[in-house]
Amino acid sequence: MTIMVGLEQKLKIAGHKLTPARLAVVEVLETQHDHLNHNQILDEGRKLYPKLSRATVYRTMDLLVELQLVRPLYLNDPTQRFVSAAGGHHHLVCCKCGETVEFEHCTADPLAQELAEKYGFQIFNHLLEFQGLCIKCH
Amino acid sequence: MTIMVGLEQKLKIAGHKLTPARLAVVEVLETQHDHLNHNQILDEGRKLYPKLSRATVYRTMDLLVELQLVRPLYLNDPTQRFVSAAGGHHHLVCCKCGETVEFEHCTADPLAQELAEKYGFQIFNHLLEFQGLCIKCH
DNA sequence: CTATAATTGAGATATAATCTCATTATGGGC
DNA sequence: GCCCATAATGAGATTATATCTCAATTATAG
Ligand SMILES: [Zn+2]
Ligand SMILES: [Zn+2]
Ligand SMILES: [Zn+2]
Ligand SMILES: [Zn+2]
């Protein structure tokens, strides 16, 4: 999640303690790829800080979600995964084999504007996910 | 999921047996509201067919997903929920209180076309979800 | 009606998420 | 630098969700 820079700063500014456990989690998010789930964050985090506990991973991710630095996402298995909360997230998912392609070009922003006005929402980001069959599966 | 008509027919056409357990699940999907999870389908289904087992609910939903009559979705809790696979699904979700608004107008279709060509996907439907704060939470 | 293969239910098992509570350690105040 | 209040932690128990196993049942074609 290399887009996720300065998580440490942001935690501090928000008045939270910079404990080794949190720093390990944050380090993982900043250096590893996107879409990690709690277990993967735990495993990677323990390489940096072996005492790291599962509960702390869950708690730290809750905190980061609350601060809107990160957001949860489900792909093709029943675990919650995390991506940067900045900007949109765009997937093409194959219903059969689960292959996932990410794409960049997206037309959601004008719509976001419109919806924000219509419903009084303040919109930060979005997920646009297309389901279908990949080239190998049809 | 009142859009979901004729599930029964479609199961039969696809060569699957019309057992009372399946009929109960299908009846629930056709008469209750959207976004039910496995547990809710089980509870409702048992009102129609008390012997209905949890495993059969999971299996039937797997089958309906495979036949692309229904598709899974995660909202603000860790349970898989189901909506009609027809057309798109469009949400505005409040990160704080979880309030979910559904909207209709959507601009994803031209993009779907473009992506289908670019990546060789055959696209059936999509999910467009905006995250933000609802009017009460900001 | 019968044969057969698909389907089922019950419960065991596996995996994911949450909770509890005694212990530890950060960071502000001095 | 030291102390203290309080936030934060870790270990393990608990709960919730999902998957698997297998003997028994049953829908349907013929
Ligand atoms: Zn595929
Ligand atoms: Zn977008
Ligand atoms: Zn919906
Ligand atoms: Zn749409």
Short mmCIF file of C-alpha atoms (C1' of nucleotides) and ligand atoms in Angstrom, two decimals:
data_model
loop_
_atom_site.label_atom_id
_atom_site.label_comp_id
_atom_site.label_asym_id
_atom_site.label_seq_id
_atom_site.Cartn_x
_atom_site.Cartn_y
_atom_site.Cartn_z
CA MET A 1 0.00 0.00 0.00
CA THR A 2 2.70 2.41 -1.04
CA ILE A 3 0.22 5.26 -1.45
CA MET A 4 -0.18 5.10 2.32
CA VAL A 5 2.60 7.40 3.45
CA GLY A 6 2.92 9.03 6.83
CA LEU A 7 0.47 6.86 8.72
CA GLU A 8 2.72 7.24 11.72
CA GLN A 9 2.48 11.03 11.63
CA LYS A 10 -1.26 10.89 11.25
CA LEU A 11 -1.68 8.59 14.21
CA LYS A 12 0.41 10.88 16.35
CA ILE A 13 -1.46 13.98 15.24
CA ALA A 14 -4.74 12.29 16.05
CA GLY A 15 -3.46 11.83 19.60
CA HIS A 16 -2.62 8.14 19.61
CA LYS A 17 0.44 6.56 21.11
CA LEU A 18 3.17 5.30 18.83
CA THR A 19 3.71 1.86 20.26
CA PRO A 20 5.98 -0.71 18.66
CA ALA A 21 2.96 -2.85 17.85
CA ARG A 22 1.27 -0.05 15.93
CA LEU A 23 4.47 0.91 14.22
CA ALA A 24 4.90 -2.65 13.01
CA VAL A 25 1.39 -2.72 11.55
CA VAL A 26 1.87 0.64 9.91
CA GLU A 27 5.23 -0.40 8.51
CA VAL A 28 3.60 -3.44 6.94
CA LEU A 29 0.87 -1.36 5.34
CA GLU A 30 3.37 1.09 3.97
CA THR A 31 5.74 -1.43 2.47
CA GLN A 32 3.66 -4.41 1.40
CA HIS A 33 1.14 -4.65 -1.37
CA ASP A 34 -2.54 -3.82 -1.15
CA HIS A 35 -5.38 -6.11 -0.11
CA LEU A 36 -3.78 -7.67 2.93
CA ASN A 37 -6.15 -9.23 5.44
CA HIS A 38 -5.70 -9.35 9.21
CA ASN A 39 -3.85 -12.63 9.16
CA GLN A 40 -1.39 -11.48 6.56
CA ILE A 41 -0.79 -8.24 8.43
CA LEU A 42 -0.22 -10.25 11.59
CA ASP A 43 2.27 -12.57 9.92
CA GLU A 44 4.21 -9.75 8.30
CA GLY A 45 4.00 -7.64 11.43
CA ARG A 46 5.51 -10.38 13.57
CA LYS A 47 8.58 -10.37 11.36
CA LEU A 48 9.11 -6.82 12.57
CA TYR A 49 7.80 -7.22 16.10
CA PRO A 50 7.41 -10.81 17.20
CA LYS A 51 5.22 -10.10 20.22
CA LEU A 52 2.51 -8.56 18.04
CA SER A 53 -0.87 -10.02 18.90
CA ARG A 54 -3.87 -10.71 16.76
CA ALA A 55 -6.09 -8.50 18.89
CA THR A 56 -3.78 -5.56 18.35
CA VAL A 57 -3.88 -6.02 14.60
CA TYR A 58 -7.66 -5.94 14.70
CA ARG A 59 -7.65 -2.93 16.98
CA THR A 60 -5.12 -1.03 14.93
CA MET A 61 -7.01 -1.64 11.72
CA ASP A 62 -10.22 -0.47 13.39
CA LEU A 63 -8.41 2.68 14.39
CA LEU A 64 -7.03 3.32 10.92
CA VAL A 65 -10.47 2.79 9.42
CA GLU A 66 -11.96 5.20 11.93
CA LEU A 67 -9.36 7.79 11.00
CA GLN A 68 -10.20 7.11 7.37
CA LEU A 69 -6.65 6.28 6.44
CA VAL A 70 -7.54 2.83 5.28
CA ARG A 71 -10.70 1.07 4.26
CA PRO A 72 -12.02 -2.46 4.28
CA LEU A 73 -12.92 -4.45 1.25
CA TYR A 74 -13.97 -8.02 0.58
CA LEU A 75 -12.73 -9.87 -2.44
CA ASN A 76 -13.44 -13.51 -3.17
CA ASP A 77 -13.02 -15.01 0.24
CA PRO A 78 -14.59 -14.31 3.59
CA THR A 79 -11.82 -12.16 5.00
CA GLN A 80 -11.76 -8.44 5.31
CA ARG A 81 -8.92 -6.85 3.36
CA PHE A 82 -7.56 -3.33 3.41
CA VAL A 83 -6.72 -0.68 0.87
CA SER A 84 -5.79 2.95 1.07
CA ALA A 85 -8.79 5.15 1.78
CA ALA A 86 -7.53 7.72 -0.70
CA GLY A 87 -9.28 7.86 -4.05
CA GLY A 88 -11.23 5.12 -5.68
CA HIS A 89 -10.69 1.44 -5.96
CA HIS A 90 -11.46 -0.33 -9.19
CA HIS A 91 -11.76 -4.04 -9.85
CA LEU A 92 -12.72 -6.45 -12.51
CA VAL A 93 -13.49 -9.78 -10.85
CA CYS A 94 -14.00 -13.16 -12.49
CA CYS A 95 -16.92 -14.96 -10.83
CA LYS A 96 -15.52 -18.34 -11.78
CA CYS A 97 -11.80 -18.35 -11.04
CA GLY A 98 -11.61 -15.26 -8.86
CA GLU A 99 -9.04 -13.49 -11.02
CA THR A 100 -8.94 -9.82 -10.13
CA VAL A 101 -7.72 -7.04 -12.38
CA GLU A 102 -7.35 -3.49 -11.19
CA PHE A 103 -7.98 -0.64 -13.56
CA GLU A 104 -7.42 3.09 -13.33
CA HIS A 105 -9.69 4.96 -15.65
CA CYS A 106 -12.96 5.64 -13.87
CA THR A 107 -15.98 7.83 -14.43
CA ALA A 108 -17.39 7.94 -10.93
CA ASP A 109 -16.31 11.39 -9.83
CA PRO A 110 -19.02 13.50 -11.48
CA LEU A 111 -21.57 11.07 -10.13
CA ALA A 112 -20.07 11.40 -6.66
CA GLN A 113 -20.55 15.14 -6.89
CA GLU A 114 -24.16 14.77 -7.88
CA LEU A 115 -24.96 12.23 -5.16
CA ALA A 116 -23.22 14.28 -2.50
CA GLU A 117 -25.58 17.15 -3.22
CA LYS A 118 -28.67 15.03 -3.59
CA TYR A 119 -28.26 13.07 -0.35
CA GLY A 120 -26.20 15.43 1.76
CA PHE A 121 -23.35 12.96 1.97
CA GLN A 122 -19.74 13.97 2.20
CA ILE A 123 -18.05 11.44 -0.08
CA PHE A 124 -14.43 10.40 0.37
CA ASN A 125 -13.92 7.51 -1.94
CA HIS A 126 -15.57 4.71 -3.79
CA LEU A 127 -15.40 1.15 -4.93
CA LEU A 128 -16.34 0.19 -8.44
CA GLU A 129 -16.35 -3.50 -9.04
CA PHE A 130 -17.37 -5.26 -12.23
CA GLN A 131 -18.28 -8.92 -12.14
CA GLY A 132 -18.04 -11.24 -15.07
CA LEU A 133 -15.97 -13.96 -16.64
CA CYS A 134 -12.33 -13.50 -17.48
CA ILE A 135 -10.90 -14.39 -20.85
CA LYS A 136 -9.91 -17.87 -19.67
CA CYS A 137 -13.34 -18.67 -18.22
CA HIS A 138 -15.67 -18.08 -21.15
CA MET B 1 -35.38 -9.30 -3.70
CA THR B 2 -38.58 -8.89 -5.67
CA ILE B 3 -36.65 -8.43 -8.89
CA MET B 4 -35.66 -12.07 -8.52
CA VAL B 5 -38.56 -13.77 -10.25
CA GLY B 6 -38.63 -17.29 -11.56
CA LEU B 7 -35.62 -18.63 -9.71
CA GLU B 8 -37.45 -21.91 -9.50
CA GLN B 9 -37.81 -22.15 -13.29
CA LYS B 10 -34.20 -21.28 -13.79
CA LEU B 11 -32.99 -23.93 -11.38
CA LYS B 12 -35.07 -26.52 -13.16
CA ILE B 13 -33.89 -25.46 -16.60
CA ALA B 14 -30.31 -25.66 -15.43
CA GLY B 15 -30.97 -29.28 -14.52
CA HIS B 16 -31.21 -29.06 -10.75
CA LYS B 17 -33.75 -30.80 -8.59
CA LEU B 18 -36.56 -28.82 -7.07
CA THR B 19 -36.37 -29.98 -3.50
CA PRO B 20 -38.42 -28.48 -0.69
CA ALA B 21 -35.24 -27.10 0.88
CA ARG B 22 -34.31 -25.24 -2.29
CA LEU B 23 -37.82 -24.05 -2.82
CA ALA B 24 -37.88 -22.60 0.68
CA VAL B 25 -34.65 -20.69 0.08
CA VAL B 26 -35.86 -19.44 -3.26
CA GLU B 27 -39.19 -18.40 -1.78
CA VAL B 28 -37.36 -16.37 0.85
CA LEU B 29 -35.24 -14.62 -1.76
CA GLU B 30 -38.26 -13.80 -3.86
CA THR B 31 -40.41 -12.41 -1.10
CA GLN B 32 -38.07 -10.82 1.43
CA HIS B 33 -35.99 -7.71 1.06
CA ASP B 34 -32.52 -7.52 -0.35
CA HIS B 35 -29.23 -7.96 1.48
CA LEU B 36 -30.09 -11.03 3.50
CA ASN B 37 -27.19 -13.05 4.81
CA HIS B 38 -27.04 -16.82 5.27
CA ASN B 39 -28.36 -16.73 8.79
CA GLN B 40 -31.32 -14.60 7.89
CA ILE B 41 -32.14 -16.82 4.94
CA LEU B 42 -31.92 -19.84 7.22
CA ASP B 43 -34.24 -18.29 9.80
CA GLU B 44 -36.80 -17.22 7.24
CA GLY B 45 -36.47 -20.46 5.34
CA ARG B 46 -37.22 -22.53 8.43
CA LYS B 47 -40.53 -20.75 8.78
CA LEU B 48 -41.43 -22.33 5.45
CA TYR B 49 -39.58 -25.63 5.86
CA PRO B 50 -38.47 -26.33 9.41
CA LYS B 51 -36.01 -29.10 8.54
CA LEU B 52 -33.93 -26.71 6.44
CA SER B 53 -30.27 -27.00 7.36
CA ARG B 54 -27.56 -24.43 7.42
CA ALA B 55 -25.42 -26.43 5.01
CA THR B 56 -28.19 -26.46 2.47
CA VAL B 57 -28.57 -22.70 2.66
CA TYR B 58 -24.86 -22.30 1.97
CA ARG B 59 -25.00 -24.83 -0.84
CA THR B 60 -28.07 -23.31 -2.44
CA MET B 61 -26.59 -19.84 -2.36
CA ASP B 62 -23.37 -21.16 -3.91
CA LEU B 63 -25.47 -22.68 -6.64
CA LEU B 64 -27.42 -19.48 -7.29
CA VAL B 65 -24.20 -17.51 -7.42
CA GLU B 66 -22.73 -20.00 -9.86
CA LEU B 67 -25.80 -19.69 -12.05
CA GLN B 68 -25.43 -15.93 -11.77
CA LEU B 69 -28.90 -15.41 -10.46
CA VAL B 70 -27.66 -13.82 -7.28
CA ARG B 71 -24.46 -12.23 -6.15
CA PRO B 72 -22.63 -11.74 -2.88
CA LEU B 73 -21.94 -8.43 -1.28
CA TYR B 74 -20.46 -7.29 2.00
CA LEU B 75 -21.84 -4.30 3.80
CA ASN B 76 -20.74 -3.11 7.20
CA ASP B 77 -20.40 -6.40 8.99
CA PRO B 78 -18.45 -9.55 8.25
CA THR B 79 -21.29 -11.56 6.74
CA GLN B 80 -21.85 -12.21 3.11
CA ARG B 81 -25.17 -10.84 1.87
CA PHE B 82 -27.01 -11.40 -1.36
CA VAL B 83 -28.61 -9.27 -4.01
CA SER B 84 -30.02 -9.94 -7.43
CA ALA B 85 -27.32 -10.43 -10.03
CA ALA B 86 -29.34 -8.49 -12.56
CA GLY B 87 -28.07 -5.01 -13.30
CA GLY B 88 -25.90 -2.92 -11.09
CA HIS B 89 -26.01 -2.32 -7.42
CA HIS B 90 -25.44 1.16 -6.11
CA HIS B 91 -24.80 2.25 -2.56
CA LEU B 92 -23.90 5.26 -0.57
CA VAL B 93 -22.51 4.08 2.77
CA CYS B 94 -21.81 6.16 5.83
CA CYS B 95 -18.51 5.09 7.40
CA LYS B 96 -19.60 6.26 10.82
CA CYS B 97 -23.15 5.08 11.40
CA GLY B 98 -23.41 2.54 8.61
CA GLU B 99 -26.46 4.15 7.02
CA THR B 100 -26.87 2.83 3.50
CA VAL B 101 -28.71 4.59 0.72
CA GLU B 102 -29.35 2.97 -2.62
CA PHE B 103 -29.43 5.06 -5.76
CA GLU B 104 -30.38 4.33 -9.32
CA HIS B 105 -28.70 6.67 -11.73
CA CYS B 106 -25.33 5.26 -12.66
CA THR B 107 -22.71 5.94 -15.28
CA ALA B 108 -20.86 2.66 -15.24
CA ASP B 109 -22.17 1.04 -18.39
CA PRO B 110 -20.01 2.75 -21.01
CA LEU B 111 -17.01 2.01 -18.84
CA ALA B 112 -18.05 -1.64 -18.63
CA GLN B 113 -18.07 -1.79 -22.40
CA GLU B 114 -14.61 -0.32 -22.62
CA LEU B 115 -13.14 -2.61 -19.97
CA ALA B 116 -14.74 -5.69 -21.49
CA GLU B 117 -12.86 -5.02 -24.70
CA LYS B 118 -9.62 -4.03 -23.08
CA TYR B 119 -9.34 -7.05 -20.78
CA GLY B 120 -11.39 -9.66 -22.63
CA PHE B 121 -13.86 -9.93 -19.77
CA GLN B 122 -17.49 -10.70 -20.27
CA ILE B 123 -19.15 -8.35 -17.77
CA PHE B 124 -22.53 -9.12 -16.21
CA ASN B 125 -23.00 -6.56 -13.52
CA HIS B 126 -21.29 -4.24 -11.15
CA LEU B 127 -21.19 -2.76 -7.72
CA LEU B 128 -20.62 0.93 -7.23
CA GLU B 129 -20.24 1.95 -3.64
CA PHE B 130 -19.45 5.43 -2.36
CA GLN B 131 -18.09 5.87 1.14
CA GLY B 132 -18.44 8.98 3.17
CA LEU B 133 -20.34 10.60 5.98
CA CYS B 134 -24.09 10.92 5.90
CA ILE B 135 -25.84 14.17 6.67
CA LYS B 136 -26.22 13.31 10.37
CA CYS B 137 -22.56 12.38 10.83
CA HIS B 138 -20.72 15.49 9.64
"C1'" DC C 1 -42.59 -48.46 -9.77
"C1'" DT C 2 -37.67 -48.70 -9.74
"C1'" DA C 3 -33.01 -47.40 -10.06
"C1'" DT C 4 -29.76 -43.96 -9.70
"C1'" DA C 5 -27.57 -40.06 -8.86
"C1'" DA C 6 -28.31 -35.73 -6.72
"C1'" DT C 7 -29.36 -33.73 -2.50
"C1'" DT C 8 -29.97 -33.43 2.31
"C1'" DG C 9 -29.41 -32.83 7.57
"C1'" DA C 10 -26.77 -33.22 11.66
"C1'" DG C 11 -22.94 -32.44 13.61
"C1'" DA C 12 -17.94 -32.10 13.47
"C1'" DT C 13 -14.35 -29.12 12.09
"C1'" DA C 14 -12.05 -25.06 10.50
"C1'" DT C 15 -11.56 -20.29 10.12
"C1'" DA C 16 -12.48 -15.41 11.35
"C1'" DA C 17 -13.74 -11.94 14.61
"C1'" DT C 18 -14.53 -10.21 19.23
"C1'" DC C 19 -14.05 -9.91 24.12
"C1'" DT C 20 -11.86 -10.02 28.85
"C1'" DC C 21 -8.70 -8.77 32.02
"C1'" DA C 22 -4.38 -8.64 34.25
"C1'" DT C 23 -0.10 -6.50 32.86
"C1'" DT C 24 2.79 -3.17 30.44
"C1'" DA C 25 4.57 1.00 28.66
"C1'" DT C 26 3.79 5.68 26.22
"C1'" DG C 27 4.04 10.52 26.69
"C1'" DG C 28 2.82 14.62 29.27
"C1'" DG C 29 3.90 17.10 33.45
"C1'" DC C 30 7.25 18.21 36.57
"C1'" DG D 1 15.39 12.09 33.79
"C1'" DC D 2 11.50 10.37 36.66
"C1'" DC D 3 6.57 9.60 37.85
"C1'" DC D 4 1.99 8.83 36.93
"C1'" DA D 5 -2.42 8.37 34.69
"C1'" DT D 6 -4.21 6.18 31.31
"C1'" DA D 7 -3.99 4.22 26.82
"C1'" DA D 8 -2.60 0.14 24.90
"C1'" DT D 9 -1.18 -4.67 24.85
"C1'" DG D 10 -0.98 -9.90 24.76
"C1'" DA D 11 -2.80 -14.35 25.72
"C1'" DG D 12 -6.33 -16.96 25.58
"C1'" DA D 13 -11.32 -17.67 25.96
"C1'" DT D 14 -15.45 -17.01 23.53
"C1'" DT D 15 -18.49 -16.23 19.80
"C1'" DA D 16 -19.67 -15.97 15.01
"C1'" DT D 17 -19.13 -17.57 10.36
"C1'" DA D 18 -18.01 -20.93 6.95
"C1'" DT D 19 -16.83 -25.54 5.32
"C1'" DC D 20 -16.69 -30.47 5.37
"C1'" DT D 21 -18.17 -35.45 6.03
"C1'" DC D 22 -21.04 -39.15 5.52
"C1'" DA D 23 -24.95 -41.99 6.07
"C1'" DA D 24 -29.76 -41.47 4.94
"C1'" DT D 25 -33.22 -39.59 1.88
"C1'" DT D 26 -35.63 -38.25 -2.24
"C1'" DA D 27 -36.52 -36.07 -6.97
"C1'" DT D 28 -36.84 -37.45 -11.39
"C1'" DA D 29 -36.07 -40.10 -15.79
"C1'" DG D 30 -37.37 -44.13 -17.82
ZN ZN E 1 -11.71 -16.45 -14.61
ZN ZN E 2 -13.31 5.40 -9.53
ZN ZN E 3 -28.25 -2.71 -1.98
ZN ZN E 4 -24.27 1.07 -11.98
#
